């Protein structure tokens, strides 16, 4: 089901959304869905005249075909990532790196000057941050704690509903140990007007009301996502980016609104079943394309029609780029495991000292570079011990034997490398899609 949200006339109370589709006798399925969130409004609310782009509605017709293609690819890659069996060490590393990049990205956008390497040390508990930058370290620790708690709370089926109270509690935790600022009360909505660059936040007297409406809208849409991942993930992604936009537009807190908007977006993705490493990708994308991020955010509230779909497309492209990188890492890991299995099969039943030494040598060779012949015995401790009393002739003989087996390539002046590319013979045949017609 598509998520097509359309603003309707105010009524006394919120009503549920409805959807339908028609299957014609030809076998084609035509979506005729109309999804609407009907929420009560108060005519004298000031935001209605100052912030007409805050509507808690979005029509799926505004999403371009290019964006739908990206969302379809994102859904497919999320399922691929979620269904990929990984060694524990690899899975742990993928989760840790995505967490580091997510925390680094969302704080760097707001001016935290810690480097990615320093953030990595903080996440790993090995940081040596000077006292003058302790508040920046605390900011990273606050975000990491919030990320982890959201994962623990929202992965089960009984996740607590989104609410203004929940967002306030998260904000209070976000601001722990941060420099005090005038008119900023951690865990409370602002009571004053705020101007960020050229953007003025929603009227302070409307903030509580608007966040309540936002949470009601999001909770309702989350409950209707359905179970089909091909539809659920694209719809969830659109909803998450719209949540990001709406909280940014409202700007309910005295400080920390950008981080809270990205945190809410992350939470929506987790609630919708997006794999944890993928859910961290957007903050990393926004940080790497910071100028574009701020430009598109601004355009959504100043251009005619308030094109939220431009932000959806921009975010979708970043998500897909990040997913492609993660899938490539998974495929590289799988190829490495297949290579090890292949090498062991080639030496199956051959238990002599020489053959064991040759097997260990080819497995120790790094796949991404050439290794000088004179360095192969130092690749790991086991090889050093195996060749401890051997001459260079033994090393040369072993390497030449591996060349004859087709397991390594040797070149004068460069050294030796494993022929991992032979594994491509075991992949399904296909024409190179980048080749000409």
Coordinates of C-alpha atoms in Angstrom, one line a residue:
X1 CA 0.0 0.0 0.0
X2 CA 1.3 3.5 -0.8
X3 CA 1.4 6.1 1.8
X4 CA -0.6 9.0 0.3
X5 CA -1.5 11.4 3.0
X6 CA -3.9 14.2 2.2
X7 CA -4.9 17.1 4.4
X8 CA -8.7 17.4 4.9
X9 CA -11.0 19.8 6.6
X10 CA -10.8 20.0 10.3
X11 CA -13.2 17.7 12.3
X12 CA -13.7 17.4 16.0
X13 CA -11.5 14.4 16.5
X14 CA -8.8 12.3 14.7
X15 CA -10.0 9.6 12.5
X16 CA -8.2 6.5 11.2
X17 CA -6.8 6.2 7.7
X18 CA -8.3 3.9 5.1
X19 CA -7.0 2.2 2.0
X20 CA -8.1 0.0 -0.8
X21 CA -6.9 -1.4 -4.1
X22 CA -8.7 -3.1 -7.0
X23 CA -7.5 -6.2 -8.9
X24 CA -8.9 -6.3 -12.4
X25 CA -9.7 -9.5 -14.3
X26 CA -6.7 -8.9 -16.5
X27 CA -4.5 -9.8 -13.6
X28 CA -3.2 -6.3 -13.2
X29 CA -3.3 -4.7 -9.7
X30 CA -4.2 -1.0 -9.8
X31 CA -3.7 1.0 -6.6
X32 CA -6.6 3.3 -6.0
X33 CA -5.6 3.9 -2.4
X34 CA -6.6 7.1 -0.6
X35 CA -5.0 7.5 2.8
X36 CA -5.8 10.4 4.9
X37 CA -5.1 11.6 8.4
X38 CA -7.9 13.8 9.6
X39 CA -6.9 15.7 12.7
X40 CA -8.6 18.4 14.7
X41 CA -7.3 21.9 14.4
X42 CA -8.0 25.1 16.1
X43 CA -8.6 28.0 13.8
X44 CA -6.9 30.5 16.0
X45 CA -3.6 28.6 16.1
X46 CA -0.9 31.1 15.1
X47 CA 1.2 28.5 13.2
X48 CA -1.6 28.2 10.6
X49 CA -0.7 31.6 9.2
X50 CA 3.0 31.6 10.0
X51 CA 3.9 28.0 9.0
X52 CA 1.4 26.7 6.4
X53 CA 3.8 24.0 5.3
X54 CA 3.3 22.1 8.6
X55 CA 0.3 20.0 7.5
X56 CA 1.0 16.5 8.8
X57 CA 0.1 15.3 5.3
X58 CA 1.9 14.1 2.2
X59 CA 0.6 12.8 -1.1
X60 CA 2.5 9.9 -2.6
X61 CA 1.8 11.3 -6.1
X62 CA 4.5 13.9 -5.3
X63 CA 7.2 11.2 -5.2
X64 CA 9.0 11.0 -8.6
X65 CA 9.6 7.8 -10.4
X66 CA 13.3 8.2 -9.8
X67 CA 12.7 8.3 -6.1
X68 CA 10.4 5.2 -6.2
X69 CA 13.2 3.4 -8.0
X70 CA 15.7 4.4 -5.2
X71 CA 13.2 3.3 -2.5
X72 CA 12.7 0.0 -4.2
X73 CA 16.4 -0.6 -4.3
X74 CA 16.7 0.4 -0.7
X75 CA 14.0 -2.0 0.3
X76 CA 15.7 -4.8 -1.6
X77 CA 19.2 -4.1 -0.1
X78 CA 17.7 -3.8 3.4
X79 CA 16.3 -7.3 3.0
X80 CA 19.6 -8.5 1.6
X81 CA 21.5 -7.0 4.6
X82 CA 19.0 -8.4 7.1
X83 CA 19.2 -11.9 5.6
X84 CA 23.0 -12.1 5.3
X85 CA 24.6 -14.5 7.7
X86 CA 27.8 -13.0 9.1
X87 CA 30.6 -14.1 11.4
X88 CA 30.1 -12.6 14.8
X89 CA 33.2 -10.5 14.5
X90 CA 32.1 -9.0 11.2
X91 CA 28.6 -8.3 12.4
X92 CA 29.9 -6.6 15.5
X93 CA 32.3 -4.5 13.4
X94 CA 29.6 -3.5 11.0
X95 CA 27.3 -2.4 13.8
X96 CA 30.1 -0.6 15.6
X97 CA 31.2 1.3 12.5
X98 CA 27.7 2.4 11.6
X99 CA 27.1 3.5 15.2
X100 CA 30.4 5.5 15.1
X101 CA 29.5 7.2 11.8
X102 CA 25.9 7.9 13.0
X103 CA 27.1 9.6 16.2
X104 CA 29.9 11.4 14.4
X105 CA 27.7 12.6 11.6
X106 CA 24.8 14.0 13.6
X107 CA 27.1 15.8 16.1
X108 CA 29.6 17.1 13.5
X109 CA 26.8 18.8 11.6
X110 CA 26.1 20.8 14.7
X111 CA 29.7 21.9 15.3
X112 CA 31.3 19.1 17.4
X113 CA 34.9 19.1 16.3
X114 CA 35.9 15.7 17.4
X115 CA 37.3 13.6 14.5
X116 CA 35.9 10.3 13.4
X117 CA 38.9 8.5 14.9
X118 CA 38.3 10.3 18.2
X119 CA 34.6 9.3 18.1
X120 CA 35.7 5.7 17.4
X121 CA 37.9 5.8 20.5
X122 CA 35.0 7.1 22.6
X123 CA 32.6 4.3 21.4
X124 CA 35.3 1.7 22.1
X125 CA 36.0 3.2 25.6
X126 CA 39.6 4.1 24.8
X127 CA 39.3 7.9 24.5
X128 CA 41.7 10.3 26.1
X129 CA 39.8 13.5 25.5
X130 CA 41.3 16.6 27.1
X131 CA 39.2 18.3 29.8
X132 CA 38.6 21.3 27.6
X133 CA 36.7 19.1 25.2
X134 CA 34.9 16.9 27.7
X135 CA 31.5 18.3 26.8
X136 CA 32.0 17.2 23.2
X137 CA 32.9 13.7 24.4
X138 CA 29.8 13.8 26.6
X139 CA 27.7 14.7 23.6
X140 CA 28.9 11.6 21.7
X141 CA 28.3 9.4 24.8
X142 CA 24.8 10.9 25.1
X143 CA 23.9 10.0 21.5
X144 CA 25.4 6.5 21.7
X145 CA 23.3 5.9 24.8
X146 CA 20.2 7.1 23.1
X147 CA 20.8 5.0 19.9
X148 CA 21.4 1.9 22.0
X149 CA 18.3 2.5 24.1
X150 CA 16.1 3.1 21.0
X151 CA 17.4 -0.2 19.6
X152 CA 16.6 -2.1 22.8
X153 CA 13.2 -0.6 23.1
X154 CA 12.0 -0.6 19.5
X155 CA 13.3 -3.9 18.2
X156 CA 10.7 -5.9 20.2
X157 CA 7.0 -5.7 19.1
X158 CA 5.9 -3.9 22.2
X159 CA 7.8 -0.6 21.6
X160 CA 6.3 2.4 23.5
X161 CA 4.3 4.8 21.4
X162 CA 5.9 8.0 20.3
X163 CA 4.9 11.0 22.4
X164 CA 5.9 14.5 23.4
X165 CA 6.9 13.1 26.8
X166 CA 9.2 10.6 25.2
X167 CA 10.8 13.2 23.0
X168 CA 11.3 15.5 26.0
X169 CA 13.0 12.8 28.0
X170 CA 15.3 12.0 25.0
X171 CA 16.1 15.7 24.7
X172 CA 17.0 15.9 28.4
X173 CA 19.5 13.0 28.0
X174 CA 20.9 14.6 24.8
X175 CA 21.7 17.8 26.7
X176 CA 23.5 16.3 29.7
X177 CA 26.9 17.9 30.2
X178 CA 26.4 20.5 27.4
X179 CA 27.2 24.2 27.8
X180 CA 24.3 26.1 29.4
X181 CA 22.5 28.5 27.0
X182 CA 20.0 31.2 27.8
X183 CA 16.4 30.1 27.3
X184 CA 17.4 26.4 26.8
X185 CA 15.8 24.1 29.3
X186 CA 16.8 20.4 28.7
X187 CA 13.7 18.2 28.4
X188 CA 11.3 21.2 27.9
X189 CA 9.8 22.9 24.9
X190 CA 10.8 26.5 24.4
X191 CA 8.6 29.4 25.5
X192 CA 10.2 32.0 23.2
X193 CA 10.5 32.6 19.5
X194 CA 13.6 31.2 17.8
X195 CA 15.4 32.2 14.6
X196 CA 17.9 29.8 13.1
X197 CA 19.6 31.4 10.2
X198 CA 16.7 32.7 8.1
X199 CA 14.2 30.2 9.5
X200 CA 11.9 31.0 12.3
X201 CA 10.5 28.1 14.3
X202 CA 6.8 27.6 15.0
X203 CA 5.2 29.9 17.5
X204 CA 6.2 28.8 21.0
X205 CA 2.6 28.6 22.2
X206 CA 1.9 26.0 19.5
X207 CA 4.9 23.7 20.1
X208 CA 3.3 21.3 22.5
X209 CA 0.2 21.0 20.3
X210 CA 2.2 20.5 17.2
X211 CA 4.4 17.8 18.7
X212 CA 1.4 16.0 20.0
X213 CA -0.1 16.0 16.5
X214 CA 3.1 14.9 15.0
X215 CA 3.3 11.9 17.3
X216 CA -0.3 11.0 16.8
X217 CA 0.2 11.1 13.0
X218 CA 3.4 9.0 13.2
X219 CA 1.9 6.4 15.5
X220 CA -1.1 6.0 13.3
X221 CA 1.0 5.6 10.1
X222 CA 3.4 3.1 11.8
X223 CA 0.5 0.9 12.8
X224 CA -0.6 0.7 9.1
X225 CA 2.7 -0.1 7.4
X226 CA 1.9 -3.8 6.8
X227 CA 4.1 -6.8 6.7
X228 CA 5.3 -6.8 3.0
X229 CA 8.9 -5.5 3.1
X230 CA 8.7 -4.5 -0.6
X231 CA 6.1 -1.9 0.5
X232 CA 6.8 -1.5 4.2
X233 CA 10.4 -0.2 3.8
X234 CA 9.7 2.5 1.2
X235 CA 6.7 3.7 3.1
X236 CA 8.6 3.7 6.4
X237 CA 11.5 5.6 4.8
X238 CA 9.1 8.3 3.5
X239 CA 7.5 8.5 7.0
X240 CA 10.9 8.8 8.7
X241 CA 12.1 11.6 6.5
X242 CA 8.7 13.4 6.9
X243 CA 9.1 13.1 10.7
X244 CA 12.6 14.6 10.4
X245 CA 11.2 17.5 8.4
X246 CA 8.2 18.2 10.6
X247 CA 10.2 18.2 13.9
X248 CA 12.8 20.5 12.2
X249 CA 10.0 22.8 11.0
X250 CA 8.4 22.9 14.4
X251 CA 11.8 23.4 16.2
X252 CA 10.2 22.9 19.6
X253 CA 13.4 22.9 21.7
X254 CA 15.6 25.8 22.6
X255 CA 18.6 23.9 21.3
X256 CA 19.3 20.4 19.8
X257 CA 16.5 20.3 17.3
X258 CA 18.6 19.0 14.4
X259 CA 20.0 16.2 16.5
X260 CA 16.5 15.3 17.8
X261 CA 15.0 15.4 14.3
X262 CA 17.7 12.9 13.1
X263 CA 17.2 10.8 16.2
X264 CA 13.5 10.6 15.5
X265 CA 14.2 9.6 11.9
X266 CA 16.5 6.9 13.2
X267 CA 13.9 5.6 15.6
X268 CA 11.2 5.5 12.9
X269 CA 13.5 3.4 10.7
X270 CA 14.2 1.0 13.6
X271 CA 10.5 0.7 14.4
X272 CA 9.8 -0.2 10.8
X273 CA 12.3 -3.0 10.7
X274 CA 15.2 -1.4 8.9
X275 CA 18.5 -3.2 9.8
X276 CA 20.3 -1.2 12.5
X277 CA 23.5 -0.6 10.4
X278 CA 21.3 0.9 7.6
X279 CA 19.3 3.1 10.0
X280 CA 22.5 5.0 10.9
X281 CA 23.3 5.8 7.3
X282 CA 21.3 9.0 6.9
X283 CA 23.1 11.0 9.6
X284 CA 26.4 10.1 7.9
X285 CA 25.0 11.1 4.5
X286 CA 23.7 14.5 5.9
X287 CA 27.1 15.2 7.4
X288 CA 29.0 14.4 4.2
X289 CA 26.7 16.6 2.1
X290 CA 26.1 19.2 4.7
X291 CA 25.7 22.2 2.3
X292 CA 23.1 20.3 0.3
X293 CA 21.3 19.2 3.5
X294 CA 20.8 22.7 4.8
X295 CA 19.9 24.0 1.3
X296 CA 17.1 21.4 0.7
X297 CA 15.8 21.8 4.3
X298 CA 15.4 25.5 3.7
X299 CA 13.7 25.0 0.3
X300 CA 11.0 22.8 1.8
X301 CA 9.6 25.8 3.6
X302 CA 10.2 28.6 1.1
X303 CA 9.6 27.3 -2.4
X304 CA 6.1 27.2 -3.8
X305 CA 4.3 24.0 -2.9
X306 CA 6.8 23.3 0.0
X307 CA 8.5 20.4 -1.8
X308 CA 9.0 17.9 0.9
X309 CA 9.5 15.3 -1.9
X310 CA 12.9 16.9 -2.7
X311 CA 14.1 16.1 0.7
X312 CA 12.7 12.6 0.4
X313 CA 14.7 12.1 -2.8
X314 CA 17.9 13.6 -1.4
X315 CA 17.7 11.3 1.6
X316 CA 16.8 8.2 -0.5
X317 CA 19.9 8.7 -2.7
X318 CA 22.1 8.9 0.4
X319 CA 20.5 5.8 1.9
X320 CA 21.0 3.8 -1.3
X321 CA 24.6 5.0 -1.6
X322 CA 25.3 3.9 1.9
X323 CA 23.5 0.5 1.5
X324 CA 25.5 -0.2 -1.7
X325 CA 28.7 0.3 0.3
X326 CA 27.5 -1.9 3.2
X327 CA 26.4 -4.7 0.8
X328 CA 29.8 -4.5 -1.0
X329 CA 31.4 -5.1 2.4
X330 CA 29.2 -8.0 3.1
X331 CA 29.9 -9.5 -0.3
X332 CA 33.7 -9.0 0.2
X333 CA 33.4 -10.9 3.5
X334 CA 31.4 -13.7 1.9
X335 CA 34.0 -13.9 -0.9
X336 CA 36.7 -14.2 1.7
X337 CA 34.9 -17.1 3.4
X338 CA 34.4 -18.8 0.1
X339 CA 38.0 -18.4 -0.8
X340 CA 39.2 -19.9 2.5
X341 CA 36.8 -22.9 1.9
X342 CA 38.1 -23.3 -1.7
X343 CA 41.7 -23.3 -0.6
X344 CA 41.0 -25.9 2.1
X345 CA 39.2 -28.1 -0.5
X346 CA 42.2 -27.9 -2.8
X347 CA 44.5 -29.2 0.0
X348 CA 41.9 -31.8 1.3
X349 CA 43.6 -35.0 2.5
X350 CA 47.1 -33.5 2.0
X351 CA 48.5 -33.4 5.5
X352 CA 52.3 -33.3 4.9
X353 CA 54.3 -30.5 6.5
X354 CA 55.0 -28.9 3.1
X355 CA 51.4 -28.9 1.9
X356 CA 50.1 -27.5 5.2
X357 CA 52.8 -24.8 5.0
X358 CA 51.7 -23.9 1.4
X359 CA 48.0 -23.8 2.4
X360 CA 48.7 -21.5 5.3
X361 CA 50.8 -19.3 3.1
X362 CA 48.1 -18.7 0.5
X363 CA 45.5 -18.1 3.1
X364 CA 47.8 -15.5 4.8
X365 CA 48.3 -13.4 1.6
X366 CA 46.3 -10.2 1.6
X367 CA 43.9 -10.1 -1.3
X368 CA 44.1 -6.3 -1.9
X369 CA 47.9 -6.0 -2.7
X370 CA 51.1 -7.7 -3.8
X371 CA 53.4 -9.1 -1.2
X372 CA 57.2 -9.2 -1.9
X373 CA 58.4 -12.8 -1.9
X374 CA 60.8 -12.0 0.9
X375 CA 58.0 -10.8 3.2
X376 CA 55.6 -13.8 2.9
X377 CA 57.2 -15.6 5.9
X378 CA 56.4 -12.6 8.2
X379 CA 52.7 -12.3 7.4
X380 CA 51.8 -14.0 10.6
X381 CA 53.3 -15.8 13.6
X382 CA 52.4 -19.3 12.3
X383 CA 54.2 -18.8 9.0
X384 CA 57.2 -17.4 10.7
X385 CA 57.4 -20.5 12.8
X386 CA 56.8 -22.8 9.8
X387 CA 59.7 -21.2 7.8
X388 CA 62.0 -20.6 10.8
X389 CA 64.6 -23.2 9.7
X390 CA 63.9 -23.0 6.0
X391 CA 65.9 -21.3 3.3
X392 CA 64.7 -18.9 0.7
X393 CA 64.7 -21.7 -1.8
X394 CA 61.9 -23.4 0.2
X395 CA 59.8 -20.2 0.1
X396 CA 60.4 -20.0 -3.7
X397 CA 59.5 -23.6 -4.2
X398 CA 56.3 -23.3 -2.2
X399 CA 55.3 -20.2 -4.1
X400 CA 56.0 -21.8 -7.4
X401 CA 53.9 -24.8 -6.3
X402 CA 51.0 -22.5 -5.5
X403 CA 51.4 -20.8 -8.9
X404 CA 51.0 -24.2 -10.6
X405 CA 47.9 -24.9 -8.6
X406 CA 46.4 -21.6 -9.9
X407 CA 46.0 -20.2 -6.4
X408 CA 48.5 -17.4 -6.6
X409 CA 50.1 -15.1 -9.2
X410 CA 53.7 -14.1 -9.2
X411 CA 55.3 -11.2 -11.0
X412 CA 58.9 -10.0 -11.0
X413 CA 59.4 -6.9 -9.1
X414 CA 56.0 -7.0 -7.5
X415 CA 55.9 -10.3 -5.6
X416 CA 52.9 -12.6 -5.1
X417 CA 49.1 -12.2 -4.6
X418 CA 46.2 -14.7 -4.1
X419 CA 44.1 -15.3 -7.2
X420 CA 40.8 -14.6 -5.4
X421 CA 39.2 -13.7 -8.7
X422 CA 38.9 -17.5 -9.6
X423 CA 35.9 -17.4 -7.3
X424 CA 34.0 -15.5 -10.0
X425 CA 33.7 -18.9 -11.8
X426 CA 31.3 -20.0 -9.1
X427 CA 29.0 -17.0 -9.5
X428 CA 25.9 -17.0 -11.8
X429 CA 26.9 -16.1 -15.3
X430 CA 25.9 -12.7 -16.6
X431 CA 26.8 -10.1 -19.1
X432 CA 28.7 -7.1 -17.8
X433 CA 25.9 -4.4 -17.5
X434 CA 28.5 -1.6 -18.0
X435 CA 29.5 -3.0 -21.4
X436 CA 28.3 -1.4 -24.6
X437 CA 25.5 -2.7 -26.7

